[in-house]
XYZ file of C-alpha atoms in Angstrom:
660
model
C 12.111 29.703 105.722
C 11.993 28.823 109.655
C 15.496 30.126 109.877
C 14.577 33.249 108.031
C 11.448 33.921 109.974
C 13.182 33.385 113.256
C 15.905 35.770 112.332
C 13.137 38.328 111.283
C 11.680 38.392 114.631
C 14.941 38.886 116.373
C 16.359 41.572 114.018
C 13.281 43.345 112.392
C 15.374 46.426 111.301
C 18.060 44.089 109.506
C 18.199 43.986 105.558
C 16.547 40.931 104.209
C 19.847 39.770 102.335
C 21.798 40.078 105.643
C 19.738 37.662 107.493
C 20.870 34.193 107.975
C 19.317 31.142 106.021
C 21.310 28.584 108.129
C 20.648 27.279 111.634
C 23.674 27.239 114.014
C 23.944 23.456 113.337
C 24.097 24.083 109.743
C 26.699 26.862 110.031
C 28.852 24.473 112.093
C 28.708 21.905 109.581
C 29.478 24.013 106.557
C 32.045 26.251 108.254
C 33.741 24.012 110.450
C 33.093 20.289 109.888
C 33.380 20.377 106.053
C 36.760 22.204 106.462
C 38.785 19.941 108.913
C 42.142 20.451 106.857
C 44.397 20.836 110.047
C 47.704 18.779 109.845
C 51.315 19.090 110.777
C 53.226 20.731 107.953
C 56.946 21.889 107.694
C 56.156 25.635 107.589
C 59.640 26.233 109.059
C 61.423 25.082 106.186
C 61.948 26.466 102.547
C 61.646 24.417 99.291
C 65.399 24.185 98.713
C 66.065 22.905 102.079
C 63.696 19.935 101.468
C 65.679 19.270 98.281
C 68.969 19.361 100.193
C 67.701 16.956 102.611
C 66.581 14.674 99.815
C 69.946 15.076 98.136
C 71.576 13.865 101.346
C 69.156 10.934 101.757
C 69.359 9.620 98.142
C 72.164 11.207 96.539
C 72.523 8.682 93.570
C 68.932 8.610 92.753
C 67.953 10.314 89.196
C 66.377 13.625 89.945
C 66.054 15.285 86.514
C 65.777 13.763 83.072
C 65.894 15.542 79.577
C 66.310 13.444 76.539
C 69.416 11.193 76.927
C 70.721 13.423 79.737
C 70.160 13.291 83.695
C 71.248 14.553 86.779
C 71.363 12.679 90.149
C 70.184 14.314 93.303
C 73.825 14.960 94.247
C 74.658 16.402 90.965
C 71.584 18.632 90.852
C 72.328 20.014 94.302
C 75.939 20.760 93.747
C 75.125 22.554 90.325
C 72.643 24.529 91.983
C 74.817 25.502 94.820
C 77.617 26.818 92.489
C 75.197 28.972 90.436
C 73.669 30.146 93.721
C 76.943 31.388 95.052
C 77.347 33.330 91.801
C 73.959 34.718 92.075
C 74.410 36.065 95.554
C 77.562 37.579 94.363
C 75.271 39.491 91.718
C 73.067 40.606 94.672
C 70.433 38.126 94.697
C 69.033 37.628 98.353
C 65.580 37.245 100.081
C 62.648 38.740 98.272
C 64.836 39.858 95.324
C 63.164 38.873 92.154
C 64.946 36.854 89.325
C 63.690 36.463 85.781
C 64.083 33.101 84.154
C 63.273 32.720 80.402
C 64.425 29.261 79.395
C 63.413 26.286 77.093
C 62.852 22.864 78.980
C 66.469 21.760 79.823
C 68.527 20.409 82.744
C 69.783 23.907 83.133
C 66.233 25.361 83.567
C 65.786 23.159 86.621
C 69.237 24.056 87.896
C 68.563 27.710 87.371
C 65.067 27.551 89.377
C 66.725 25.670 92.341
C 69.848 28.137 92.385
C 67.556 31.130 92.567
C 65.703 29.760 95.746
C 69.155 28.739 97.263
C 70.502 31.971 96.853
C 67.545 33.437 98.846
C 65.627 34.866 95.861
C 62.402 34.338 94.024
C 61.920 33.383 90.431
C 59.697 35.243 87.833
C 59.080 32.705 84.824
C 59.161 34.487 81.334
C 57.851 32.285 78.664
C 59.962 32.814 75.617
C 56.834 32.286 73.373
C 55.016 35.215 74.750
C 54.951 38.400 72.615
C 57.759 40.894 73.112
C 55.501 43.475 74.478
C 54.063 41.341 77.033
C 57.563 40.195 78.152
C 58.803 43.759 78.309
C 55.948 44.729 80.628
C 56.529 41.768 82.933
C 60.237 42.373 83.326
C 59.613 46.164 84.037
C 56.638 45.643 86.418
C 58.561 42.985 88.295
C 61.703 45.248 88.654
C 64.070 42.263 87.805
C 67.795 43.099 87.753
C 69.004 40.008 86.641
C 67.624 37.585 83.817
C 68.698 33.864 83.578
C 68.323 32.451 79.854
C 70.023 30.356 77.186
C 72.308 31.304 74.406
C 69.603 30.903 71.710
C 67.092 33.122 73.476
C 69.394 35.949 74.728
C 68.790 38.096 71.655
C 65.220 37.412 71.630
C 64.310 39.981 74.579
C 64.205 43.798 74.586
C 66.108 43.994 77.839
C 66.834 47.291 79.571
C 70.340 48.364 80.270
C 69.804 48.035 84.102
C 69.065 44.213 83.623
C 72.002 41.942 83.696
C 71.841 38.696 81.651
C 73.281 35.358 82.708
C 73.366 32.737 79.928
C 73.331 29.430 81.898
C 74.474 27.078 79.054
C 77.642 29.050 78.612
C 78.622 29.553 82.306
C 80.098 26.146 83.255
C 83.698 27.326 83.209
C 82.820 30.543 85.196
C 80.888 28.611 87.935
C 83.727 25.994 88.614
C 85.238 28.690 90.849
C 82.291 28.546 93.141
C 81.856 25.903 96.061
C 79.667 22.977 95.467
C 78.574 22.938 99.317
C 75.457 24.058 100.477
C 74.992 27.643 101.180
C 73.941 28.907 104.607
C 70.201 29.503 104.041
C 69.284 33.288 104.351
C 65.670 32.971 103.312
C 62.973 32.713 105.799
C 59.550 30.686 104.996
C 57.698 34.109 104.893
C 60.021 35.258 101.981
C 59.031 34.919 98.157
C 59.623 31.723 96.325
C 58.048 32.798 93.054
C 56.025 35.323 91.228
C 53.746 34.256 88.327
C 52.073 36.573 86.148
C 48.275 36.095 85.333
C 45.910 37.834 83.071
C 44.744 41.207 84.152
C 41.295 42.838 83.814
C 42.977 46.456 83.405
C 44.675 45.279 80.129
C 48.070 44.474 81.925
C 49.114 41.149 83.651
C 49.238 41.062 87.392
C 51.943 39.243 89.311
C 50.911 36.770 92.048
C 53.384 36.556 95.182
C 53.907 33.133 96.614
C 55.943 32.431 99.735
C 58.173 29.424 100.675
C 55.957 28.652 103.676
C 52.676 28.485 101.598
C 54.276 26.460 98.933
C 55.958 24.045 101.394
C 52.731 23.515 103.023
C 50.701 22.945 99.829
C 53.470 20.375 98.529
C 53.248 18.394 101.773
C 49.379 18.423 101.708
C 49.083 17.429 98.034
C 51.622 14.788 98.409
C 49.703 13.037 101.099
C 46.542 13.535 98.981
C 48.121 11.774 95.917
C 50.052 9.322 98.145
C 53.111 10.518 96.290
C 56.273 8.407 96.793
C 60.171 8.420 95.826
C 59.172 5.880 93.154
C 57.333 8.339 90.913
C 58.159 9.130 87.579
C 56.777 12.635 87.010
C 56.014 14.154 83.487
C 56.686 17.770 83.632
C 54.177 19.113 81.088
C 52.825 22.602 82.199
C 54.841 25.871 81.121
C 56.664 27.479 83.883
C 54.514 30.575 83.570
C 51.495 28.299 84.584
C 51.592 27.593 88.261
C 50.906 23.684 87.777
C 54.564 23.617 86.706
C 55.576 24.702 90.238
C 53.699 21.703 91.582
C 54.958 19.334 89.048
C 58.824 20.347 89.666
C 58.980 20.900 93.339
C 56.575 18.125 94.231
C 59.039 15.704 92.541
C 62.256 17.179 93.862
C 61.064 17.568 97.376
C 59.900 14.019 97.613
C 62.910 12.241 95.860
C 61.057 11.239 92.723
C 62.392 11.562 89.169
C 61.343 14.577 86.925
C 60.956 14.197 83.214
C 61.274 17.737 81.678
C 61.287 16.929 77.859
C 59.434 19.259 75.440
C 56.210 17.219 75.813
C 53.646 19.892 74.792
C 55.139 20.068 71.327
C 55.202 16.303 70.789
C 52.717 14.247 68.982
C 50.613 11.698 70.661
C 52.805 9.002 69.253
C 55.832 10.613 70.627
C 54.365 11.277 73.901
C 53.213 7.579 74.213
C 56.554 6.309 73.267
C 58.076 8.446 75.982
C 55.629 7.439 78.584
C 56.218 3.708 77.710
C 60.079 4.013 77.503
C 60.472 5.910 80.629
C 57.521 4.082 82.621
C 56.176 7.488 83.722
C 53.938 7.127 86.602
C 52.381 10.685 87.229
C 50.548 12.684 84.779
C 49.081 16.179 85.227
C 47.337 17.312 82.213
C 44.617 19.887 81.033
C 41.374 17.902 80.052
C 41.520 18.853 76.450
C 44.966 17.410 75.933
C 44.270 14.337 78.138
C 41.178 13.578 76.084
C 42.984 13.755 72.865
C 45.754 11.548 74.112
C 43.216 8.981 75.588
C 41.447 8.823 72.096
C 44.629 8.260 70.511
C 45.546 5.420 72.694
C 42.129 4.013 72.150
C 42.420 4.193 68.343
C 45.666 2.270 68.636
C 44.185 -0.324 70.915
C 46.731 0.383 73.498
C 46.919 1.227 77.346
C 49.416 3.043 79.465
C 49.579 0.796 82.364
C 52.547 2.466 83.918
C 50.268 5.582 84.923
C 49.532 5.414 88.536
C 48.207 9.007 89.198
C 46.437 11.258 86.639
C 45.624 14.906 87.721
C 43.350 16.723 85.545
C 43.427 20.461 85.986
C 43.369 24.030 84.556
C 39.678 23.979 83.385
C 36.432 22.056 84.003
C 36.300 18.370 83.862
C 33.975 17.841 80.817
C 31.171 15.434 80.697
C 32.834 13.278 78.035
C 36.230 12.994 79.458
C 35.611 9.919 81.849
C 34.418 7.604 79.222
C 37.887 7.633 77.653
C 40.202 7.126 80.621
C 40.039 3.389 80.890
C 43.105 3.326 78.718
C 44.752 4.193 82.017
C 43.738 0.990 83.749
C 46.131 1.293 86.944
C 45.475 4.915 87.608
C 43.759 7.068 90.132
C 42.190 10.213 88.748
C 41.954 13.664 90.537
C 40.120 16.462 89.538
C 42.192 19.465 90.639
C 40.792 23.158 91.261
C 42.627 26.336 92.250
C 43.520 29.816 91.119
C 47.256 30.897 91.266
C 46.266 33.110 94.184
C 45.165 29.937 96.422
C 48.542 28.248 95.805
C 47.928 25.797 93.013
C 45.451 23.443 94.098
C 43.159 24.192 97.386
C 40.466 21.679 96.285
C 40.712 18.255 94.860
C 38.563 15.376 94.257
C 39.295 11.705 93.380
C 37.194 10.546 90.431
C 35.929 7.011 90.330
C 35.353 6.227 86.672
C 32.796 3.297 87.090
C 30.598 5.526 89.394
C 27.714 7.276 87.380
C 28.174 10.995 87.887
C 26.690 13.700 85.584
C 28.918 16.263 87.281
C 32.488 15.952 88.209
C 32.926 17.657 91.665
C 36.135 19.766 92.458
C 36.030 18.206 95.793
C 36.783 19.641 99.352
C 39.524 21.894 100.738
C 43.016 20.328 101.535
C 46.194 21.682 103.143
C 45.380 24.457 105.798
C 42.836 25.941 103.559
C 39.112 26.358 103.942
C 36.390 26.722 101.253
C 33.306 28.579 101.658
C 30.410 29.350 99.207
C 29.239 32.953 99.970
C 26.577 35.275 98.750
C 27.003 38.974 98.145
C 26.771 39.745 101.883
C 29.317 37.036 102.757
C 26.798 34.589 104.341
C 27.410 30.976 103.721
C 25.056 29.570 101.111
C 23.028 26.424 102.017
C 23.367 23.073 100.223
C 22.498 23.213 96.437
C 22.514 27.073 96.370
C 24.943 28.535 94.140
C 27.645 30.963 95.816
C 31.149 32.438 95.180
C 34.008 30.213 96.032
C 36.112 31.906 98.688
C 39.298 30.150 100.143
C 40.746 31.062 103.370
C 43.613 29.682 105.642
C 47.266 29.798 105.836
C 48.193 28.765 102.383
C 47.417 31.616 100.207
C 49.469 34.143 98.113
C 50.773 37.012 99.894
C 48.992 39.324 97.263
C 49.769 41.139 94.104
C 53.125 42.549 93.326
C 53.133 46.252 93.760
C 49.182 46.476 93.708
C 48.157 47.043 97.301
C 44.643 48.215 96.167
C 43.876 45.068 94.219
C 45.433 43.003 96.847
C 42.981 44.464 99.514
C 40.035 44.107 97.293
C 40.632 40.404 96.544
C 42.361 39.281 99.900
C 39.681 40.483 102.533
C 39.562 39.754 106.319
C 38.280 36.099 106.924
C 34.848 36.626 108.798
C 34.883 33.058 109.817
C 38.655 33.032 111.573
C 38.083 31.709 114.988
C 41.549 31.055 115.732
C 43.570 32.588 118.825
C 45.830 34.486 116.401
C 43.079 35.927 114.443
C 44.028 38.005 111.217
C 43.134 35.314 108.772
C 42.412 36.357 105.192
C 40.024 35.083 102.604
C 40.533 35.120 98.874
C 37.412 35.864 96.617
C 37.959 33.611 93.403
C 35.079 34.989 91.284
C 34.094 31.367 90.602
C 30.611 29.823 91.470
C 29.818 26.680 92.878
C 27.385 24.577 95.187
C 27.634 22.201 98.082
C 26.273 18.639 97.516
C 24.385 17.267 100.518
C 27.652 15.545 101.604
C 29.698 18.817 101.445
C 31.521 18.122 98.314
C 31.746 21.213 96.052
C 30.599 21.265 92.453
C 31.871 23.924 90.116
C 29.286 26.011 88.269
C 31.095 28.870 86.300
C 32.449 32.312 86.612
C 30.911 35.221 88.518
C 32.299 37.907 86.068
C 33.840 37.808 82.714
C 37.016 35.889 83.400
C 37.119 32.611 81.397
C 39.422 29.440 81.125
C 40.337 28.213 77.724
C 42.524 25.167 77.300
C 43.594 25.695 80.946
C 44.636 29.260 80.660
C 42.907 31.762 82.808
C 41.924 34.893 80.774
C 40.707 38.348 81.533
C 38.359 39.302 78.797
C 38.977 42.813 79.685
C 42.759 42.498 78.748
C 41.968 41.488 75.334
C 39.274 44.243 74.892
C 41.780 46.954 76.143
C 44.433 45.726 73.550
C 41.792 45.685 70.673
C 40.819 49.316 71.614
C 44.484 50.480 71.438
C 44.359 49.750 67.796
C 44.003 52.880 65.825
C 40.929 51.565 63.852
C 38.869 50.350 66.803
C 36.450 52.521 68.709
C 34.820 49.952 70.860
C 35.512 46.223 71.713
C 33.702 43.539 73.609
C 35.004 39.959 73.823
C 33.067 36.818 74.872
C 33.605 33.169 74.864
C 31.410 30.756 72.945
C 31.016 26.949 73.047
C 32.500 25.744 69.736
C 32.559 21.976 68.622
C 36.024 21.514 69.767
C 35.922 23.548 72.972
C 35.592 27.189 74.135
C 36.394 29.955 71.666
C 36.835 33.657 71.745
C 34.642 36.053 69.799
C 35.526 39.823 69.327
C 32.772 42.292 68.707
C 34.143 45.593 67.159
C 32.955 49.113 66.408
C 35.073 51.010 64.041
C 35.235 54.756 63.106
C 34.124 53.854 59.583
C 31.065 51.491 59.026
C 32.516 48.253 57.827
C 29.448 46.142 58.225
C 28.815 45.626 54.511
C 32.326 45.918 53.162
C 33.483 42.350 53.276
C 36.745 43.055 51.502
C 37.729 45.824 54.034
C 36.467 43.675 56.977
C 38.917 40.762 55.783
C 41.841 43.316 55.552
C 41.242 44.842 59.071
C 40.890 41.325 60.657
C 43.986 40.112 59.291
C 45.829 43.423 60.485
C 43.974 43.185 63.876
C 45.220 39.455 64.415
C 48.891 40.430 63.331
C 48.658 43.293 65.908
C 47.159 41.020 68.790
C 49.895 38.353 68.231
C 52.483 41.033 68.911
C 51.026 41.903 72.242
C 49.035 38.878 73.487
C 49.800 35.017 73.817
C 48.331 32.818 71.200
C 45.513 31.683 73.408
C 44.389 35.187 74.142
C 43.727 36.175 70.215
C 40.191 35.581 69.530
C 39.162 33.060 66.810
C 36.482 35.214 65.453
C 36.342 39.018 64.976
C 32.844 40.524 63.991
C 32.133 44.030 63.068
C 28.877 45.970 64.243
C 27.682 49.470 63.699
C 27.156 49.803 67.399
C 27.339 47.875 70.791
C 23.999 47.091 72.338
C 23.089 48.999 75.494
C 20.726 48.670 78.437
C 18.262 51.306 79.071
C 20.573 53.029 81.685
C 23.302 52.987 79.133
C 25.506 50.184 79.989
C 26.726 47.458 77.721
C 24.184 44.785 77.270
C 26.307 41.653 76.660
C 23.109 39.473 76.504
C 21.973 41.531 73.621
C 25.245 40.814 71.358
C 24.368 38.990 68.126
C 24.794 35.265 69.190
C 26.238 32.757 66.877
C 27.892 29.533 67.194
C 31.374 28.502 65.693
C 29.723 26.591 62.762
C 27.749 29.713 61.563
C 31.158 31.585 61.538
C 32.707 29.323 58.887
C 33.110 30.953 55.615
C 31.616 29.881 52.273
C 32.537 26.412 51.547
C 34.917 25.518 48.664
C 35.311 21.652 48.215
C 38.734 20.146 48.295
C 39.920 19.160 44.794
C 42.656 16.480 45.241
C 42.502 13.383 47.066
C 45.092 14.470 49.636
C 43.028 17.789 50.264
C 40.104 15.587 51.013
C 41.919 13.271 53.179
C 43.280 16.292 55.346
C 39.685 17.966 55.345
C 38.354 14.831 56.536
C 40.869 14.830 59.539
C 40.420 18.447 60.366
C 36.632 18.182 60.318
C 36.817 15.084 62.674
C 39.320 16.831 65.060
C 37.448 20.122 65.135
C 34.075 18.520 65.282
C 32.717 20.389 62.255
C 30.564 19.011 59.601
C 32.985 19.952 56.736
C 36.209 21.790 55.880
C 36.748 23.780 52.595
C 39.825 24.812 50.845
C 39.788 28.137 52.127
C 39.070 27.307 55.642
C 41.547 28.367 58.518
C 42.280 25.649 61.133
C 42.472 28.191 63.982
C 39.415 30.217 62.956
C 37.392 26.978 63.077
C 38.381 26.531 66.646
C 41.649 24.912 66.319
C 44.315 25.353 69.011
C 47.874 24.102 69.955
C 46.505 20.840 71.719
C 44.360 20.057 68.506
C 47.378 20.347 66.142
C 48.903 17.515 68.147
C 45.886 15.487 67.212
C 46.225 16.454 63.406
C 49.768 15.597 63.384
C 49.076 12.208 64.834
C 46.286 11.356 62.479
C 48.352 12.311 59.583
C 51.109 10.131 60.683
C 48.883 7.264 61.420
C 46.409 7.193 58.587
C 48.633 8.673 55.825
C 52.114 7.961 56.771
C 52.924 11.857 56.678
C 55.679 12.902 59.045
C 54.649 16.401 59.712
C 56.002 18.875 62.305
C 53.344 20.630 64.457
C 54.923 24.057 63.434
C 53.776 23.529 59.740
C 50.081 23.842 60.642
C 50.945 27.284 62.535
C 52.710 28.402 59.487
C 50.053 27.280 56.919
C 46.675 27.175 58.605
C 44.672 27.457 55.485
C 43.634 23.906 54.175
C 44.797 24.605 50.617
C 48.175 25.907 51.639
C 48.704 23.246 54.391
C 47.794 20.402 51.725
C 50.045 22.175 49.235
C 53.047 22.258 51.744
C 52.617 18.492 52.315
C 52.089 17.617 48.656
C 54.949 15.489 47.531
C 56.278 14.672 51.001
C 54.423 11.307 51.255
C 56.768 8.454 51.958
C 57.027 5.516 49.829
C 54.280 3.720 51.356
C 51.541 6.446 50.956
C 49.913 5.006 48.037
C 49.940 1.555 49.696
C 48.385 3.186 52.796
C 45.663 4.854 51.000
C 44.804 1.585 49.309
C 44.793 -0.272 52.616
C 42.782 2.605 54.212
C 39.983 2.169 51.383
C 39.937 -1.720 51.830
C 39.368 -0.873 55.558
C 36.646 1.404 55.006
C 34.850 -1.249 52.631
C 35.332 -3.899 55.283
C 34.005 -1.575 57.926
C 30.880 -0.753 55.691
C 30.195 -4.473 55.302
C 30.563 -5.091 59.059
C 28.182 -2.379 59.815
């Protein structure tokens, strides 16, 4: 108040909201003292040059492992060189975008490195995305060349002007090209990759990242994690998620070994076996998956002692996560924060498990970036006051691909830039946070209607746009609710025909809408629940009143309960209920409508294997999400020990009751 009144006397005509609340000393502390991130970074080198240096230094060290296949740094570098010469012959050069749609494999890593060596930039295209979304991304990026695999080449609707190169069929063709390093034609300011994220206009937007920004980030984060050549890194994230860029290039630019097996599809049993067999030291996982895996280890009475660093990112660190992480006794834990536009991880915090903390901070800025918490007038907020997280500094995205207006809106001039060069930029994240008294930042939520679910950033407006494109839908609003097993999406719909009392018609339309959405959106963007309204609630000035939408929780959205009949159905229902954190599951309940998602599928598969001896592929639950159908599909597949295991489980339950 003293600062405010002093400012009033000096600037009596100034708007109240534009007057400073902070003294000069406080401003110095927040703007400068808490943002001392200057260091020496190799901003003059591109990523592939760092890997070439590593290949010269440790040519026989193992670079990439996939199953029982591996490549040394010498082999990886030579194969990437041959492919890079081929790509240059096809016209790839600086700032030329090349699509890559591949499943995890050695060829995937070779393809990524070759694109960079040729001077180009890669655009990851997840083969599991809907065809409509992939087609848009290819057209919007303007790629002329697509790298893929033989089993995927007929999966895409590719324009005639896009040439396809199938990497697992090109070994003979590439032998004609030299294995020597290419003359580098890419400069640090040239593009390294373009990743598409969810867009509020209904279309994904491409985020453009340069070599210089990525190189500086990798150097900073390696020092932060104390990364070494001895690391064995588990490559978990999809290429379409920017965490994959950190996992892949952090490992290869620092001489570590990268394991690229299909980990997201593995059960916890298989994941644990792989981590133990390969002595994995470095994990980077979303909180929900890490919690499920930690619970599995705890139930087995086991620990993963090889893990040295465990990075948690993609969504907020939940209050219950810390309590289960003692199964990694030798690990250091980091809470990582960052939108794609700020190059993966601009803020990070090392979490001490034994220290009582109600809220896990996202930390401080690292790597030539500065974090400010600002109000609507771009004034720094005082300690404990919530403001928008804005990231400034050298390590930012160039902007959005072919969207200058949106780039200018989100990347604005840095009002605190005091460097001699000037011209600094600041990115508005749309996230809310507050300073602790020591300058550490605590995440508080979103400023708009963008949400994160299972680590994926989702613009609710994109889903609403897609719903309104359906011929039966006049208006649509999507929100997120907190379900027993995490956040879920709920869509509120108004149709041209009143369906509020027609349950059968509602069910038919819901099914049609879900089928339609799965054709145009990734699985994680399809709402778990679709509710029909006569009209959307409005404020007195005619705007949508989101607060007046009929609120409900996930348990209220469960349909009428029909009890399981057979013992197998009951056992499966009990597992589903425990995993989904619901009271009970009936025969006609749908796993995904109750809040299930791909990470929880892994938990179910692991439980079925551990408790019932059933060896189930995760894909079966996607094919048969209704309990009755799922149980029927599994009926008769029990192994020879199934009855014995049920008997032992009953005995164990009796002993547990006696013990209690």
